[in-house]
Amino acid sequence: MKGAGDGTARVTRFAPSPTGPLHIGHAFSALVAWERAQAGCFLLRIEDIDRTRCRPEFETAIFKDLRWLGLAWPEPVMRQSERMGAYAAALDQLAGLGVLYPCGCRRADIRAALSAPQEGAAVIGPDGLVYPGTCRGRSMESVGPQDALRLDMGRALALAGMAEFMETGADFTGVHRLDPDWMQAQVGDVVLARRNLGTSYHLSVVVDDAAQGITEVVRGADLFAATFIHVLLQRLLDLPGPRYHHHRLIRDDTGKRLAKRDDARAIALYRAEGASPADIRALVTLPSGS
Ligand code: GLU
């Protein structure tokens, strides 16, 4: 196992959601995170906030496949479903800054508001449809059990000031600065606590990367745009900003990105057909043996 690090060593992580089997794209992501940890520490985190989609048997299978690939990690593994208190504390902190508001809009309400003639074409950003701001005037005192909590992007940007992050992935190498105009137009007031869930992907990932002391976030290029949201939240919550490494996505023979649900690419199937961990590395063009 890679050592616990001496405070200066790299700490990377692999953060799967146990909603299906580990497939070749996940294996690639885990292997890149493992190799980029070098002599530092590779951590695992189970992202299971959406209890309706996560299954314990998938979690067990993911552990098994990762071990088979030759990876190891310190126990106990962080599990997001056990971290609701930390997410609630972060939401309190943001509410204290005056950057949250409750929102009772359903997807259909948002679509209807966006289709009003004065709105122009709806924008789909890294967090889906850009919210038209219908509930932005609501105070946190009016929050009801069926409400989500949204970030007031305008206020958040004004409060955070200049923010940037360092990217080491080949497609986006360099320093990236948050552009307030882009954030307002392309991201908008993102949901930070989903209805009936008490948190969201964006909030949990930021709180947990800090709690685990991650120094380099390794994940797929599809999450690059979401990083701007994460860096903004780090600034607001006064959390350290890790470096980022967004790796290329594994594509099939026709160049199509592999869907998360493409079970034909499950590691367990390759294994059942007699593939070795070295074969998997070769398949994703990682040098074997490292
Ligand atoms: N849980 C996310 C996924 O399985 C990964 C999130 C991240 O690496 O930030 O896609």
mmCIF file of C-alpha atoms and ligand atoms in Angstrom:
data_model
loop_
_atom_site.group_PDB
_atom_site.id
_atom_site.type_symbol
_atom_site.label_atom_id
_atom_site.label_comp_id
_atom_site.label_asym_id
_atom_site.label_seq_id
_atom_site.Cartn_x
_atom_site.Cartn_y
_atom_site.Cartn_z
ATOM 1 C CA MET A 1 0.000 0.000 0.000
ATOM 2 C CA LYS A 2 1.144 3.503 -0.668
ATOM 3 C CA GLY A 3 2.255 5.167 2.545
ATOM 4 C CA ALA A 4 0.214 7.633 4.554
ATOM 5 C CA GLY A 5 2.422 10.493 3.374
ATOM 6 C CA ASP A 6 4.512 12.917 5.396
ATOM 7 C CA GLY A 7 2.372 15.997 4.935
ATOM 8 C CA THR A 8 4.059 17.042 1.710
ATOM 9 C CA ALA A 9 3.345 13.886 -0.305
ATOM 10 C CA ARG A 10 0.586 13.790 -2.880
ATOM 11 C CA VAL A 11 -2.830 12.601 -1.822
ATOM 12 C CA THR A 12 -5.145 11.497 -4.627
ATOM 13 C CA ARG A 13 -8.482 9.739 -4.580
ATOM 14 C CA PHE A 14 -10.888 7.640 -6.570
ATOM 15 C CA ALA A 15 -14.514 8.446 -5.787
ATOM 16 C CA PRO A 16 -16.927 6.007 -7.440
ATOM 17 C CA SER A 17 -20.698 6.004 -7.025
ATOM 18 C CA PRO A 18 -21.830 2.400 -6.430
ATOM 19 C CA THR A 19 -24.655 2.559 -8.956
ATOM 20 C CA GLY A 20 -23.300 -0.166 -11.217
ATOM 21 C CA PRO A 21 -20.272 -2.358 -11.851
ATOM 22 C CA LEU A 22 -16.787 -0.920 -12.252
ATOM 23 C CA HIS A 23 -16.152 -0.591 -15.976
ATOM 24 C CA ILE A 24 -13.077 0.082 -18.009
ATOM 25 C CA GLY A 25 -13.459 3.891 -17.767
ATOM 26 C CA HIS A 26 -13.580 3.738 -13.970
ATOM 27 C CA ALA A 27 -10.594 1.402 -13.888
ATOM 28 C CA PHE A 28 -8.617 3.897 -15.964
ATOM 29 C CA SER A 29 -9.553 6.741 -13.605
ATOM 30 C CA ALA A 30 -8.566 4.715 -10.538
ATOM 31 C CA LEU A 31 -5.258 3.669 -12.119
ATOM 32 C CA VAL A 32 -4.378 7.250 -13.067
ATOM 33 C CA ALA A 33 -5.142 8.431 -9.517
ATOM 34 C CA TRP A 34 -3.066 5.553 -8.139
ATOM 35 C CA GLU A 35 -0.078 6.373 -10.330
ATOM 36 C CA ARG A 36 -0.274 10.100 -9.769
ATOM 37 C CA ALA A 37 -0.124 9.539 -5.990
ATOM 38 C CA GLN A 38 3.458 8.355 -6.616
ATOM 39 C CA ALA A 39 4.941 7.682 -3.181
ATOM 40 C CA GLY A 40 2.067 9.497 -1.496
ATOM 41 C CA CYS A 41 -1.363 8.264 -0.611
ATOM 42 C CA PHE A 42 -4.236 6.934 -2.720
ATOM 43 C CA LEU A 43 -7.638 7.159 -1.037
ATOM 44 C CA LEU A 44 -11.006 5.730 -1.871
ATOM 45 C CA ARG A 45 -14.327 7.463 -1.281
ATOM 46 C CA ILE A 46 -17.753 6.005 -1.878
ATOM 47 C CA GLU A 47 -20.111 8.636 -3.292
ATOM 48 C CA ASP A 48 -23.454 7.242 -2.209
ATOM 49 C CA ILE A 49 -25.572 10.293 -1.348
ATOM 50 C CA ASP A 50 -28.309 9.133 -3.694
ATOM 51 C CA ARG A 51 -29.489 6.117 -1.720
ATOM 52 C CA THR A 52 -32.120 5.224 -4.300
ATOM 53 C CA ARG A 53 -29.463 4.493 -6.952
ATOM 54 C CA CYS A 54 -26.631 3.006 -4.854
ATOM 55 C CA ARG A 55 -26.439 -0.705 -3.948
ATOM 56 C CA PRO A 56 -24.174 -2.398 -1.365
ATOM 57 C CA GLU A 57 -23.477 -5.253 -3.802
ATOM 58 C CA PHE A 58 -22.016 -2.789 -6.312
ATOM 59 C CA GLU A 59 -19.810 -1.342 -3.585
ATOM 60 C CA THR A 60 -18.502 -4.805 -2.677
ATOM 61 C CA ALA A 61 -17.870 -5.572 -6.345
ATOM 62 C CA ILE A 62 -16.001 -2.270 -6.834
ATOM 63 C CA PHE A 63 -13.661 -3.066 -3.918
ATOM 64 C CA LYS A 64 -13.045 -6.529 -5.339
ATOM 65 C CA ASP A 65 -12.258 -5.250 -8.829
ATOM 66 C CA LEU A 66 -9.944 -2.511 -7.556
ATOM 67 C CA ARG A 67 -8.005 -5.018 -5.418
ATOM 68 C CA TRP A 68 -7.756 -7.350 -8.379
ATOM 69 C CA LEU A 69 -6.253 -4.467 -10.377
ATOM 70 C CA GLY A 70 -3.552 -4.255 -7.700
ATOM 71 C CA LEU A 71 -4.734 -1.134 -5.858
ATOM 72 C CA ALA A 72 -4.800 -0.721 -2.080
ATOM 73 C CA TRP A 73 -6.012 2.068 0.189
ATOM 74 C CA PRO A 74 -6.278 2.903 3.876
ATOM 75 C CA GLU A 75 -9.382 1.744 5.766
ATOM 76 C CA PRO A 76 -11.964 2.758 6.754
ATOM 77 C CA VAL A 77 -13.101 4.126 3.434
ATOM 78 C CA MET A 78 -14.968 7.434 3.542
ATOM 79 C CA ARG A 79 -18.640 6.980 2.698
ATOM 80 C CA GLN A 80 -20.666 10.077 1.834
ATOM 81 C CA SER A 81 -23.886 8.668 3.278
ATOM 82 C CA GLU A 82 -22.194 8.896 6.711
ATOM 83 C CA ARG A 83 -21.182 12.539 6.265
ATOM 84 C CA MET A 84 -24.524 14.351 6.324
ATOM 85 C CA GLY A 85 -23.501 16.328 9.437
ATOM 86 C CA ALA A 86 -20.470 17.774 7.634
ATOM 87 C CA TYR A 87 -22.620 18.791 4.664
ATOM 88 C CA ALA A 88 -25.216 20.412 6.939
ATOM 89 C CA ALA A 89 -22.425 22.394 8.650
ATOM 90 C CA ALA A 90 -21.128 23.610 5.272
ATOM 91 C CA LEU A 91 -24.651 24.658 4.248
ATOM 92 C CA ASP A 92 -24.996 26.577 7.547
ATOM 93 C CA GLN A 93 -21.730 28.329 6.815
ATOM 94 C CA LEU A 94 -22.939 29.311 3.331
ATOM 95 C CA ALA A 95 -26.332 30.400 4.680
ATOM 96 C CA GLY A 96 -24.444 32.589 7.172
ATOM 97 C CA LEU A 97 -22.734 34.280 4.233
ATOM 98 C CA GLY A 98 -26.134 35.035 2.679
ATOM 99 C CA VAL A 99 -25.451 33.129 -0.534
ATOM 100 C CA LEU A 100 -28.180 30.458 -0.296
ATOM 101 C CA TYR A 101 -31.892 30.546 -0.975
ATOM 102 C CA PRO A 102 -34.651 27.926 -0.944
ATOM 103 C CA CYS A 103 -36.191 26.866 -4.229
ATOM 104 C CA GLY A 104 -39.359 24.846 -4.765
ATOM 105 C CA CYS A 105 -39.216 24.817 -8.576
ATOM 106 C CA ARG A 106 -39.538 21.469 -10.315
ATOM 107 C CA ARG A 107 -37.863 20.751 -13.625
ATOM 108 C CA ALA A 108 -41.130 21.449 -15.477
ATOM 109 C CA ASP A 109 -41.426 24.878 -13.761
ATOM 110 C CA ILE A 110 -37.878 25.735 -14.835
ATOM 111 C CA ARG A 111 -38.518 24.658 -18.409
ATOM 112 C CA ALA A 112 -41.734 26.694 -18.502
ATOM 113 C CA ALA A 113 -39.981 29.801 -17.126
ATOM 114 C CA LEU A 114 -37.170 29.384 -19.641
ATOM 115 C CA SER A 115 -39.557 29.031 -22.561
ATOM 116 C CA ALA A 116 -41.071 32.488 -21.912
ATOM 117 C CA PRO A 117 -40.508 34.616 -25.037
ATOM 118 C CA GLN A 118 -38.260 37.156 -23.263
ATOM 119 C CA GLU A 119 -35.831 34.467 -22.067
ATOM 120 C CA GLY A 120 -34.152 33.555 -25.370
ATOM 121 C CA ALA A 121 -32.607 30.100 -25.829
ATOM 122 C CA ALA A 122 -32.176 28.026 -22.649
ATOM 123 C CA VAL A 123 -28.541 27.506 -21.670
ATOM 124 C CA ILE A 124 -27.319 24.084 -20.572
ATOM 125 C CA GLY A 125 -24.196 24.383 -18.449
ATOM 126 C CA PRO A 126 -22.099 21.955 -16.398
ATOM 127 C CA ASP A 127 -24.965 21.684 -13.927
ATOM 128 C CA GLY A 128 -27.777 21.281 -16.449
ATOM 129 C CA LEU A 129 -30.302 23.964 -17.359
ATOM 130 C CA VAL A 130 -29.214 27.389 -16.123
ATOM 131 C CA TYR A 131 -31.800 28.370 -13.525
ATOM 132 C CA PRO A 132 -33.841 31.479 -14.443
ATOM 133 C CA GLY A 133 -33.793 32.789 -10.850
ATOM 134 C CA THR A 134 -37.507 32.463 -10.092
ATOM 135 C CA CYS A 135 -36.996 31.863 -6.322
ATOM 136 C CA ARG A 136 -33.929 34.097 -5.874
ATOM 137 C CA GLY A 137 -35.824 36.624 -3.743
ATOM 138 C CA ARG A 138 -36.808 34.031 -1.114
ATOM 139 C CA SER A 139 -35.237 34.204 2.331
ATOM 140 C CA MET A 140 -33.815 31.193 4.170
ATOM 141 C CA GLU A 141 -36.530 31.667 6.824
ATOM 142 C CA SER A 142 -39.087 30.492 4.278
ATOM 143 C CA VAL A 143 -37.414 27.123 3.633
ATOM 144 C CA GLY A 144 -39.886 24.236 3.493
ATOM 145 C CA PRO A 145 -39.416 20.428 3.525
ATOM 146 C CA GLN A 146 -39.895 20.177 -0.244
ATOM 147 C CA ASP A 147 -37.331 22.855 -1.103
ATOM 148 C CA ALA A 148 -33.869 22.559 -2.585
ATOM 149 C CA LEU A 149 -31.182 25.085 -1.624
ATOM 150 C CA ARG A 150 -29.549 27.078 -4.409
ATOM 151 C CA LEU A 151 -26.401 29.155 -4.515
ATOM 152 C CA ASP A 152 -26.983 32.800 -5.421
ATOM 153 C CA MET A 153 -24.210 32.892 -8.017
ATOM 154 C CA GLY A 154 -24.028 36.683 -8.276
ATOM 155 C CA ARG A 155 -23.583 37.145 -4.534
ATOM 156 C CA ALA A 156 -21.226 34.204 -4.244
ATOM 157 C CA LEU A 157 -18.921 35.565 -6.952
ATOM 158 C CA ALA A 158 -18.916 39.032 -5.422
ATOM 159 C CA LEU A 159 -17.954 37.580 -2.052
ATOM 160 C CA ALA A 160 -15.337 35.140 -3.303
ATOM 161 C CA GLY A 161 -13.401 37.651 -5.388
ATOM 162 C CA MET A 162 -10.665 36.384 -7.679
ATOM 163 C CA ALA A 163 -10.207 32.600 -7.642
ATOM 164 C CA GLU A 164 -8.181 30.203 -9.761
ATOM 165 C CA PHE A 165 -6.939 26.631 -9.872
ATOM 166 C CA MET A 166 -4.025 24.730 -11.328
ATOM 167 C CA GLU A 167 -4.768 21.973 -13.840
ATOM 168 C CA THR A 168 -2.221 19.339 -14.855
ATOM 169 C CA GLY A 169 -4.319 17.230 -17.260
ATOM 170 C CA ALA A 170 -3.062 17.257 -20.866
ATOM 171 C CA ASP A 171 -6.230 18.783 -22.360
ATOM 172 C CA PHE A 172 -6.420 21.771 -20.015
ATOM 173 C CA THR A 173 -2.916 22.265 -18.570
ATOM 174 C CA GLY A 174 -2.353 25.583 -16.844
ATOM 175 C CA VAL A 175 -3.929 28.012 -14.416
ATOM 176 C CA HIS A 176 -7.657 28.640 -14.821
ATOM 177 C CA ARG A 177 -9.286 31.719 -13.396
ATOM 178 C CA LEU A 178 -12.996 31.922 -12.621
ATOM 179 C CA ASP A 179 -14.696 34.252 -15.080
ATOM 180 C CA PRO A 180 -17.745 35.805 -13.349
ATOM 181 C CA ASP A 181 -19.579 36.477 -16.622
ATOM 182 C CA TRP A 182 -19.168 32.870 -17.726
ATOM 183 C CA MET A 183 -20.190 31.600 -14.290
ATOM 184 C CA GLN A 184 -23.372 33.695 -14.313
ATOM 185 C CA ALA A 185 -24.311 32.851 -17.903
ATOM 186 C CA GLN A 186 -23.252 29.206 -18.153
ATOM 187 C CA VAL A 187 -23.577 27.868 -14.610
ATOM 188 C CA GLY A 188 -26.025 30.106 -12.741
ATOM 189 C CA ASP A 189 -27.625 29.377 -9.375
ATOM 190 C CA VAL A 190 -26.673 25.718 -8.873
ATOM 191 C CA VAL A 191 -28.458 23.440 -6.414
ATOM 192 C CA LEU A 192 -26.269 22.720 -3.376
ATOM 193 C CA ALA A 193 -28.826 20.731 -1.386
ATOM 194 C CA ARG A 194 -31.184 18.635 -3.428
ATOM 195 C CA ARG A 195 -34.741 18.142 -2.253
ATOM 196 C CA ASN A 196 -34.971 15.177 0.176
ATOM 197 C CA LEU A 197 -31.208 14.659 -0.022
ATOM 198 C CA GLY A 198 -29.719 17.423 2.143
ATOM 199 C CA THR A 199 -26.664 17.797 -0.108
ATOM 200 C CA SER A 200 -25.506 17.586 -3.724
ATOM 201 C CA TYR A 201 -22.581 16.232 -5.691
ATOM 202 C CA HIS A 202 -20.874 19.655 -5.793
ATOM 203 C CA LEU A 203 -21.135 20.380 -2.079
ATOM 204 C CA SER A 204 -20.166 16.868 -0.923
ATOM 205 C CA VAL A 205 -17.160 16.578 -3.195
ATOM 206 C CA VAL A 206 -15.742 19.914 -2.016
ATOM 207 C CA VAL A 207 -16.298 19.198 1.683
ATOM 208 C CA ASP A 208 -14.866 15.681 1.380
ATOM 209 C CA ASP A 209 -11.821 16.505 -0.747
ATOM 210 C CA ALA A 210 -10.874 18.971 2.005
ATOM 211 C CA ALA A 211 -11.668 16.514 4.831
ATOM 212 C CA GLN A 212 -9.518 13.833 3.185
ATOM 213 C CA GLY A 213 -6.639 16.261 2.594
ATOM 214 C CA ILE A 214 -6.666 15.614 -1.172
ATOM 215 C CA THR A 215 -3.818 17.522 -2.834
ATOM 216 C CA GLU A 216 -4.657 16.483 -6.410
ATOM 217 C CA VAL A 217 -8.146 15.657 -7.657
ATOM 218 C CA VAL A 218 -7.916 13.114 -10.480
ATOM 219 C CA ARG A 219 -11.074 12.490 -12.530
ATOM 220 C CA GLY A 220 -12.476 12.447 -16.057
ATOM 221 C CA ALA A 221 -12.429 15.422 -18.423
ATOM 222 C CA ASP A 222 -16.249 15.438 -18.330
ATOM 223 C CA LEU A 223 -16.004 17.032 -14.872
ATOM 224 C CA PHE A 224 -13.612 19.811 -15.872
ATOM 225 C CA ALA A 225 -16.329 22.499 -16.112
ATOM 226 C CA ALA A 226 -17.750 21.494 -12.706
ATOM 227 C CA THR A 227 -14.370 22.368 -11.201
ATOM 228 C CA PHE A 228 -15.202 26.074 -11.477
ATOM 229 C CA ILE A 229 -18.150 25.490 -9.138
ATOM 230 C CA HIS A 230 -15.952 23.513 -6.762
ATOM 231 C CA VAL A 231 -13.254 26.172 -6.622
ATOM 232 C CA LEU A 232 -15.854 28.849 -5.901
ATOM 233 C CA LEU A 233 -17.237 26.741 -3.025
ATOM 234 C CA GLN A 234 -13.726 26.209 -1.658
ATOM 235 C CA ARG A 235 -13.244 29.978 -1.541
ATOM 236 C CA LEU A 236 -16.577 30.579 0.177
ATOM 237 C CA LEU A 237 -16.002 27.813 2.725
ATOM 238 C CA ASP A 238 -12.381 28.826 3.274
ATOM 239 C CA LEU A 239 -11.058 25.395 2.271
ATOM 240 C CA PRO A 240 -7.672 24.660 0.691
ATOM 241 C CA GLY A 241 -7.666 24.431 -3.101
ATOM 242 C CA PRO A 242 -6.216 21.159 -4.442
ATOM 243 C CA ARG A 243 -4.583 20.830 -7.860
ATOM 244 C CA TYR A 244 -6.695 19.190 -10.568
ATOM 245 C CA HIS A 245 -5.903 16.524 -13.129
ATOM 246 C CA HIS A 246 -8.713 15.784 -15.590
ATOM 247 C CA HIS A 247 -7.777 12.779 -17.685
ATOM 248 C CA ARG A 248 -9.024 11.864 -21.133
ATOM 249 C CA LEU A 249 -12.153 9.739 -21.371
ATOM 250 C CA ILE A 250 -11.967 6.182 -22.558
ATOM 251 C CA ARG A 251 -13.748 5.756 -25.861
ATOM 252 C CA ASP A 252 -14.890 2.660 -27.696
ATOM 253 C CA ASP A 253 -13.522 1.524 -31.061
ATOM 254 C CA THR A 254 -15.789 3.944 -32.927
ATOM 255 C CA GLY A 255 -14.596 6.911 -30.838
ATOM 256 C CA LYS A 256 -17.809 7.108 -28.831
ATOM 257 C CA ARG A 257 -17.427 7.867 -25.131
ATOM 258 C CA LEU A 258 -18.237 4.848 -23.000
ATOM 259 C CA ALA A 259 -21.498 5.245 -21.146
ATOM 260 C CA LYS A 260 -21.400 4.641 -17.410
ATOM 261 C CA ARG A 261 -24.061 2.032 -17.925
ATOM 262 C CA ASP A 262 -22.140 0.111 -20.548
ATOM 263 C CA ASP A 263 -21.983 -3.138 -18.609
ATOM 264 C CA ALA A 264 -20.333 -4.909 -21.543
ATOM 265 C CA ARG A 265 -17.186 -3.075 -20.440
ATOM 266 C CA ALA A 266 -17.440 -4.223 -16.804
ATOM 267 C CA ILE A 267 -14.091 -5.259 -15.342
ATOM 268 C CA ALA A 268 -15.729 -8.373 -13.889
ATOM 269 C CA LEU A 269 -16.579 -9.528 -17.428
ATOM 270 C CA TYR A 270 -13.035 -9.045 -18.686
ATOM 271 C CA ARG A 271 -11.809 -10.970 -15.653
ATOM 272 C CA ALA A 272 -14.290 -13.793 -16.221
ATOM 273 C CA GLU A 273 -12.992 -14.030 -19.793
ATOM 274 C CA GLY A 274 -9.458 -14.543 -18.486
ATOM 275 C CA ALA A 275 -7.998 -11.018 -18.821
ATOM 276 C CA SER A 276 -5.190 -10.091 -16.426
ATOM 277 C CA PRO A 277 -4.708 -6.714 -14.683
ATOM 278 C CA ALA A 278 -1.860 -6.101 -17.167
ATOM 279 C CA ASP A 279 -4.346 -6.653 -20.026
ATOM 280 C CA ILE A 280 -6.624 -3.990 -18.543
ATOM 281 C CA ARG A 281 -3.689 -1.574 -18.269
ATOM 282 C CA ALA A 282 -2.759 -2.289 -21.869
ATOM 283 C CA LEU A 283 -6.341 -1.731 -22.957
ATOM 284 C CA VAL A 284 -6.364 1.778 -21.484
ATOM 285 C CA THR A 285 -2.744 2.288 -22.632
ATOM 286 C CA LEU A 286 -1.194 2.632 -19.224
ATOM 287 C CA PRO A 287 2.315 1.232 -18.829
ATOM 288 C CA SER A 288 2.009 -2.076 -16.961
ATOM 289 C CA GLY A 289 3.807 -2.934 -13.758
ATOM 290 C CA SER A 290 3.726 0.570 -12.219
HETATM 291 N N1 GLU B 1 -18.650 10.110 -8.056
HETATM 292 C C1 GLU B 1 -18.328 10.691 -9.317
HETATM 293 C C2 GLU B 1 -18.527 9.669 -10.419
HETATM 294 O O1 GLU B 1 -18.589 8.483 -10.159
HETATM 295 C C3 GLU B 1 -16.881 11.194 -9.378
HETATM 296 C C4 GLU B 1 -16.771 12.520 -8.759
HETATM 297 C C5 GLU B 1 -15.381 13.147 -8.739
HETATM 298 O O2 GLU B 1 -14.387 12.457 -9.007
HETATM 299 O O3 GLU B 1 -15.321 14.323 -8.401
HETATM 300 O O4 GLU B 1 -18.656 10.088 -11.554
#
